[in-house]
């Protein structure tokens, strides 16, 4: 009897949850008044009640509002936590990817602070060094908070959207933030998101910018990495577009395109992949092995590219010559079967 009453009371309390607008206004006032921690706990507990009642849309309104107002006041850790909870609620509610939701994610993403790490120079080196250290630490918090939020959003868009790699737009947004805001630029990570995106022109602009401030020898590596990452996904169109865009932008800026063995390899590789020339691909890879061995990512991309090339050639052979590729396991088990039959017939 008591259990039945408890269940009815629980169901009634869920139905009786008020529209969230008054709660949102109250919590925003708390944050505006500087009560960041108290408001954060209330954002989490209040949204949890709506989620428990399966009122996911109301919970999303509360979490989005909280993320935006906390980020507006520079409370990156709090804002990032609420933004991540927003995505978690999308997943728990089984809510599909759509443009309206993407716009809400983008709004939170754009609320993350953009602050270049300053290089303090002054008479008191120790004091300036302390300030620089604090600025770098704050930049890491911003980059990690935004990255965690955006990675969760990308995974949600892959699981509940139409793109198996996740929303291309979200990948581009994350790549831009990592590049512009991380105190230690990881070009491999930046490139990996750009090649899953849909904006090779923006990728080219970022690479040209990087070339203007990187160490000698890093420019050709960054270009080759981007091209090979595109190619390892079978995306020859954007690999060519990336090269053309970089050449055009460098020419407009009256800058020279790098002239190295690695870039020469890329220039030979792109036209090679436009025709049935797998033997030439292997020859190029062997000839320029010293250059491509500079970066572990190159080897991984080239292995993936070799597998795609072999598969493509198998498909061509099957289509034009009727030659079917034999499954290695079929050959192995076929030989085993012959041996067994041969022994039994003796």
Coordinates of C-alpha atoms in Angstrom, one line a residue:
X1 CA 0.0 0.0 0.0
X2 CA 2.7 2.5 1.0
X3 CA 4.7 1.5 -2.1
X4 CA 1.6 2.3 -4.3
X5 CA 1.2 5.7 -2.7
X6 CA 4.8 6.4 -3.1
X7 CA 4.6 5.6 -6.8
X8 CA 1.5 7.7 -7.3
X9 CA 3.2 10.6 -5.4
X10 CA 6.3 10.3 -7.6
X11 CA 4.2 10.3 -10.8
X12 CA 2.3 13.3 -9.6
X13 CA 5.5 15.2 -8.7
X14 CA 6.8 14.5 -12.2
X15 CA 3.7 15.8 -13.8
X16 CA 3.7 18.9 -11.5
X17 CA 7.2 20.0 -12.5
X18 CA 6.7 23.7 -13.5
X19 CA 7.8 25.2 -16.8
X20 CA 11.5 25.9 -16.4
X21 CA 11.5 29.6 -17.4
X22 CA 11.2 31.0 -13.9
X23 CA 14.0 28.6 -12.7
X24 CA 16.2 29.7 -15.5
X25 CA 15.7 33.4 -14.7
X26 CA 16.4 32.8 -11.0
X27 CA 19.6 30.9 -11.7
X28 CA 20.8 33.4 -14.2
X29 CA 20.4 36.1 -11.6
X30 CA 22.5 34.0 -9.2
X31 CA 25.3 33.8 -11.7
X32 CA 25.1 37.5 -12.5
X33 CA 25.4 38.1 -8.7
X34 CA 28.6 36.1 -8.6
X35 CA 27.2 33.0 -6.9
X36 CA 28.7 30.7 -9.5
X37 CA 29.1 27.5 -7.4
X38 CA 25.7 27.6 -5.8
X39 CA 24.1 28.2 -9.2
X40 CA 26.1 25.4 -10.7
X41 CA 24.8 22.9 -8.2
X42 CA 21.2 24.1 -8.7
X43 CA 21.5 23.8 -12.5
X44 CA 22.6 20.2 -12.1
X45 CA 20.0 19.2 -9.5
X46 CA 17.1 21.0 -11.3
X47 CA 17.9 19.6 -14.7
X48 CA 18.3 16.1 -13.1
X49 CA 14.7 16.3 -11.9
X50 CA 13.4 17.1 -15.4
X51 CA 15.5 14.3 -16.9
X52 CA 14.1 11.8 -14.3
X53 CA 10.6 12.9 -15.4
X54 CA 11.7 12.4 -19.0
X55 CA 11.1 16.0 -19.8
X56 CA 14.3 16.2 -21.8
X57 CA 13.4 19.4 -23.7
X58 CA 12.9 21.4 -20.5
X59 CA 16.2 20.0 -19.1
X60 CA 18.0 21.1 -22.3
X61 CA 16.7 24.6 -21.9
X62 CA 18.0 24.7 -18.3
X63 CA 21.4 23.3 -19.2
X64 CA 21.9 25.5 -22.3
X65 CA 21.0 28.6 -20.3
X66 CA 23.4 27.6 -17.6
X67 CA 26.3 26.9 -19.9
X68 CA 25.8 30.2 -21.7
X69 CA 25.6 32.4 -18.6
X70 CA 28.6 30.7 -16.9
X71 CA 30.7 31.0 -20.0
X72 CA 29.7 34.7 -20.3
X73 CA 31.1 35.3 -16.8
X74 CA 34.3 33.4 -17.6
X75 CA 33.4 30.3 -15.6
X76 CA 34.8 27.9 -18.2
X77 CA 34.9 24.8 -16.0
X78 CA 31.2 25.3 -15.0
X79 CA 30.1 26.2 -18.5
X80 CA 31.9 23.2 -20.1
X81 CA 30.3 20.9 -17.5
X82 CA 26.8 22.1 -18.3
X83 CA 27.4 22.0 -22.0
X84 CA 28.6 18.4 -21.8
X85 CA 25.5 17.6 -19.7
X86 CA 23.4 19.1 -22.5
X87 CA 24.9 16.6 -25.0
X88 CA 24.5 13.8 -22.4
X89 CA 20.8 14.6 -22.2
X90 CA 20.5 14.5 -26.0
X91 CA 21.9 11.0 -25.8
X92 CA 19.8 9.8 -22.9
X93 CA 16.6 11.2 -24.5
X94 CA 17.5 9.5 -27.8
X95 CA 17.0 12.9 -29.5
X96 CA 18.1 12.8 -33.2
X97 CA 20.5 15.2 -34.9
X98 CA 18.9 18.2 -36.5
X99 CA 19.8 21.7 -37.5
X100 CA 18.0 23.4 -34.6
X101 CA 20.0 21.3 -32.1
X102 CA 23.2 21.9 -34.0
X103 CA 22.5 25.7 -33.8
X104 CA 22.2 25.4 -30.0
X105 CA 25.5 23.5 -29.8
X106 CA 27.2 26.1 -32.0
X107 CA 25.8 28.9 -29.7
X108 CA 27.5 27.3 -26.7
X109 CA 30.7 26.6 -28.6
X110 CA 30.9 30.3 -29.6
X111 CA 30.4 31.3 -26.0
X112 CA 33.8 29.7 -25.0
X113 CA 36.4 32.4 -24.5
X114 CA 38.9 33.2 -27.2
X115 CA 42.0 34.6 -25.6
X116 CA 45.4 34.4 -27.2
X117 CA 48.1 33.4 -24.8
X118 CA 50.2 36.6 -24.3
X119 CA 53.9 36.7 -24.2
X120 CA 54.7 38.9 -21.3
X121 CA 57.9 40.9 -21.5
X122 CA 59.2 43.1 -18.8
X123 CA 61.9 44.0 -16.4
X124 CA 60.8 41.5 -13.7
X125 CA 61.3 38.1 -15.4
X126 CA 60.0 36.1 -12.5
X127 CA 56.8 38.1 -12.3
X128 CA 56.2 37.9 -16.1
X129 CA 57.0 34.2 -16.1
X130 CA 54.4 33.6 -13.4
X131 CA 51.8 35.5 -15.4
X132 CA 52.7 33.5 -18.6
X133 CA 52.4 30.2 -16.7
X134 CA 48.9 31.2 -15.4
X135 CA 47.8 32.2 -18.9
X136 CA 49.0 28.9 -20.3
X137 CA 47.2 27.0 -17.5
X138 CA 43.9 28.9 -18.2
X139 CA 44.3 28.3 -21.9
X140 CA 44.6 24.5 -21.3
X141 CA 41.4 24.6 -19.2
X142 CA 39.5 26.4 -22.0
X143 CA 40.8 24.0 -24.7
X144 CA 40.2 20.9 -22.7
X145 CA 36.7 22.0 -21.7
X146 CA 35.6 23.0 -25.2
X147 CA 37.2 19.8 -26.7
X148 CA 35.4 17.5 -24.3
X149 CA 32.1 19.2 -25.0
X150 CA 32.6 19.1 -28.8
X151 CA 33.9 15.5 -28.9
X152 CA 30.7 14.4 -27.0
X153 CA 28.6 16.4 -29.5
X154 CA 30.4 14.8 -32.5
X155 CA 29.8 11.3 -31.0
X156 CA 26.1 12.2 -30.5
X157 CA 25.8 13.4 -34.1
X158 CA 27.4 10.2 -35.3
X159 CA 25.2 8.0 -33.3
X160 CA 22.0 9.9 -33.9
X161 CA 22.7 11.5 -37.3
X162 CA 23.4 10.4 -40.8
X163 CA 27.2 10.8 -40.9
X164 CA 29.2 7.9 -39.5
X165 CA 32.1 10.2 -38.6
X166 CA 29.8 12.8 -37.0
X167 CA 28.7 16.2 -38.2
X168 CA 31.4 17.7 -40.5
X169 CA 30.6 21.1 -39.3
X170 CA 31.3 20.1 -35.7
X171 CA 34.6 18.6 -36.7
X172 CA 35.6 21.9 -38.4
X173 CA 34.5 23.9 -35.3
X174 CA 36.6 21.7 -33.0
X175 CA 39.6 21.9 -35.3
X176 CA 39.5 25.7 -35.3
X177 CA 39.2 26.0 -31.5
X178 CA 42.1 23.5 -30.9
X179 CA 44.3 25.4 -33.3
X180 CA 43.5 28.9 -32.1
X181 CA 43.2 28.3 -28.4
X182 CA 45.5 25.4 -27.4
X183 CA 48.8 26.7 -25.9
X184 CA 50.5 23.7 -27.5
X185 CA 49.3 23.2 -31.0
X186 CA 48.8 19.5 -31.9
X187 CA 48.6 19.7 -35.7
X188 CA 47.9 16.0 -36.0
X189 CA 44.8 16.4 -33.9
X190 CA 43.8 19.6 -35.7
X191 CA 44.2 17.9 -39.1
X192 CA 42.3 14.8 -38.1
X193 CA 39.2 16.9 -37.4
X194 CA 39.6 19.1 -40.5
X195 CA 39.7 16.0 -42.8
X196 CA 36.5 14.7 -41.3
X197 CA 35.0 18.2 -41.9
X198 CA 33.6 19.8 -45.0
X199 CA 35.8 22.9 -45.4
X200 CA 39.2 22.2 -47.1
X201 CA 39.5 25.9 -47.9
X202 CA 39.4 26.8 -44.2
X203 CA 41.9 23.9 -43.6
X204 CA 44.2 25.5 -46.2
X205 CA 44.0 28.9 -44.6
X206 CA 44.9 27.4 -41.2
X207 CA 47.9 25.6 -42.7
X208 CA 49.1 28.8 -44.4
X209 CA 48.8 30.5 -41.1
X210 CA 50.7 27.7 -39.4
X211 CA 53.5 27.9 -42.0
X212 CA 54.1 31.5 -41.1
X213 CA 55.0 30.7 -37.5
X214 CA 56.2 27.1 -37.4
X215 CA 59.8 25.8 -37.1
X216 CA 61.8 25.1 -40.2
X217 CA 60.8 21.7 -41.6
X218 CA 57.4 21.6 -40.1
X219 CA 55.6 23.3 -43.0
X220 CA 55.9 20.5 -45.6
X221 CA 55.1 18.0 -42.9
X222 CA 51.8 19.7 -42.0
X223 CA 50.8 19.9 -45.7
X224 CA 51.7 16.3 -46.4
X225 CA 49.9 15.1 -43.3
X226 CA 46.7 16.8 -44.3
X227 CA 46.8 15.5 -47.9
X228 CA 47.6 11.9 -46.7
X229 CA 44.8 12.0 -44.1
X230 CA 42.3 12.9 -46.8
X231 CA 43.7 10.2 -49.1
X232 CA 43.6 7.5 -46.4
X233 CA 39.8 8.1 -46.2
X234 CA 39.6 7.8 -50.0
X235 CA 38.9 11.5 -50.4
X236 CA 41.0 12.4 -53.4
X237 CA 38.9 15.4 -54.4
X238 CA 39.5 17.3 -51.1
X239 CA 43.2 16.3 -51.1
X240 CA 43.6 18.0 -54.5
X241 CA 41.5 21.0 -53.4
X242 CA 43.7 21.4 -50.3
X243 CA 46.9 21.5 -52.3
X244 CA 45.3 24.0 -54.9
X245 CA 44.0 26.3 -52.1
X246 CA 47.4 26.3 -50.3
X247 CA 49.2 27.2 -53.6
X248 CA 46.7 29.9 -54.4
X249 CA 46.8 31.5 -50.9
X250 CA 50.6 31.4 -50.8
X251 CA 50.8 33.0 -54.2
X252 CA 48.4 35.8 -53.1
X253 CA 50.5 36.5 -50.1
X254 CA 53.7 36.5 -52.3
X255 CA 55.0 33.4 -50.4
X256 CA 56.7 30.3 -51.8
X257 CA 55.4 26.8 -51.6
X258 CA 57.8 24.5 -49.8
X259 CA 60.2 22.7 -52.2
X260 CA 61.2 19.5 -50.5
X261 CA 61.3 15.8 -51.3
X262 CA 58.2 15.2 -49.2
X263 CA 56.2 17.8 -51.1
X264 CA 57.6 16.3 -54.4
X265 CA 56.2 12.9 -53.2
X266 CA 52.8 14.4 -52.6
X267 CA 52.8 16.1 -56.1
X268 CA 53.6 12.8 -57.8
X269 CA 51.2 10.8 -55.6
X270 CA 48.0 12.8 -56.3
X271 CA 48.0 12.2 -60.1
X272 CA 49.1 8.6 -59.6
X273 CA 46.0 7.9 -57.6
X274 CA 43.8 9.2 -60.4
X275 CA 44.6 6.1 -62.5
X276 CA 45.2 2.4 -62.3
X277 CA 48.8 2.6 -61.2
X278 CA 49.3 0.7 -58.0
X279 CA 52.8 -0.5 -59.0
X280 CA 53.8 3.2 -59.4
X281 CA 52.3 3.9 -56.0
X282 CA 54.6 1.3 -54.4
X283 CA 57.6 2.6 -56.3
X284 CA 56.9 6.2 -55.1
X285 CA 56.5 5.0 -51.5
X286 CA 59.8 3.1 -51.7
X287 CA 61.7 6.0 -53.4
X288 CA 60.5 8.6 -50.9
X289 CA 60.6 6.4 -47.8
X290 CA 63.2 8.5 -46.1
X291 CA 60.9 11.5 -46.3
X292 CA 57.7 9.8 -45.3
X293 CA 59.4 8.1 -42.3
X294 CA 59.6 11.5 -40.6
X295 CA 56.1 11.2 -39.2
X296 CA 54.4 8.1 -37.8
X297 CA 51.0 9.4 -39.2
X298 CA 52.5 9.2 -42.7
X299 CA 53.1 5.5 -42.3
X300 CA 49.6 4.9 -40.9
X301 CA 48.0 6.9 -43.8
X302 CA 50.1 5.2 -46.5
X303 CA 49.2 1.7 -45.1
X304 CA 45.5 2.6 -45.2
X305 CA 46.0 4.1 -48.7
X306 CA 47.7 0.9 -49.9
X307 CA 44.8 -1.2 -48.7
X308 CA 42.3 1.1 -50.5
X309 CA 44.4 0.9 -53.6
X310 CA 44.6 -2.9 -53.5
X311 CA 40.8 -3.1 -53.0
X312 CA 40.2 -0.7 -55.9
X313 CA 42.5 -2.7 -58.2
X314 CA 40.6 -5.9 -57.2
X315 CA 37.3 -4.2 -58.1
X316 CA 38.7 -3.1 -61.4
X317 CA 40.0 -6.6 -62.2
X318 CA 36.7 -8.2 -61.2
X319 CA 34.7 -5.6 -63.3
X320 CA 36.8 -5.7 -66.5
X321 CA 38.4 -9.2 -66.5
X322 CA 36.0 -11.2 -64.4
X323 CA 38.8 -12.0 -61.9
X324 CA 37.5 -12.6 -58.4
X325 CA 39.7 -12.0 -55.4
X326 CA 40.1 -15.1 -53.3
X327 CA 39.6 -14.8 -49.6
X328 CA 42.8 -15.8 -47.9
X329 CA 40.8 -17.8 -45.3
X330 CA 39.0 -19.7 -48.1
X331 CA 42.4 -20.6 -49.6
X332 CA 43.7 -21.8 -46.2
X333 CA 40.6 -23.9 -45.3
X334 CA 40.5 -25.2 -48.9
X335 CA 44.0 -26.6 -48.5
X336 CA 43.2 -28.0 -45.1
X337 CA 40.0 -29.7 -46.6
X338 CA 42.1 -31.2 -49.4
X339 CA 44.6 -32.6 -47.0
X340 CA 41.9 -34.1 -44.8
X341 CA 40.1 -35.7 -47.8
X342 CA 43.4 -36.9 -49.2
X343 CA 44.3 -38.6 -45.9
X344 CA 40.9 -40.2 -45.5
X345 CA 41.0 -41.7 -49.0
X346 CA 44.3 -43.5 -48.3

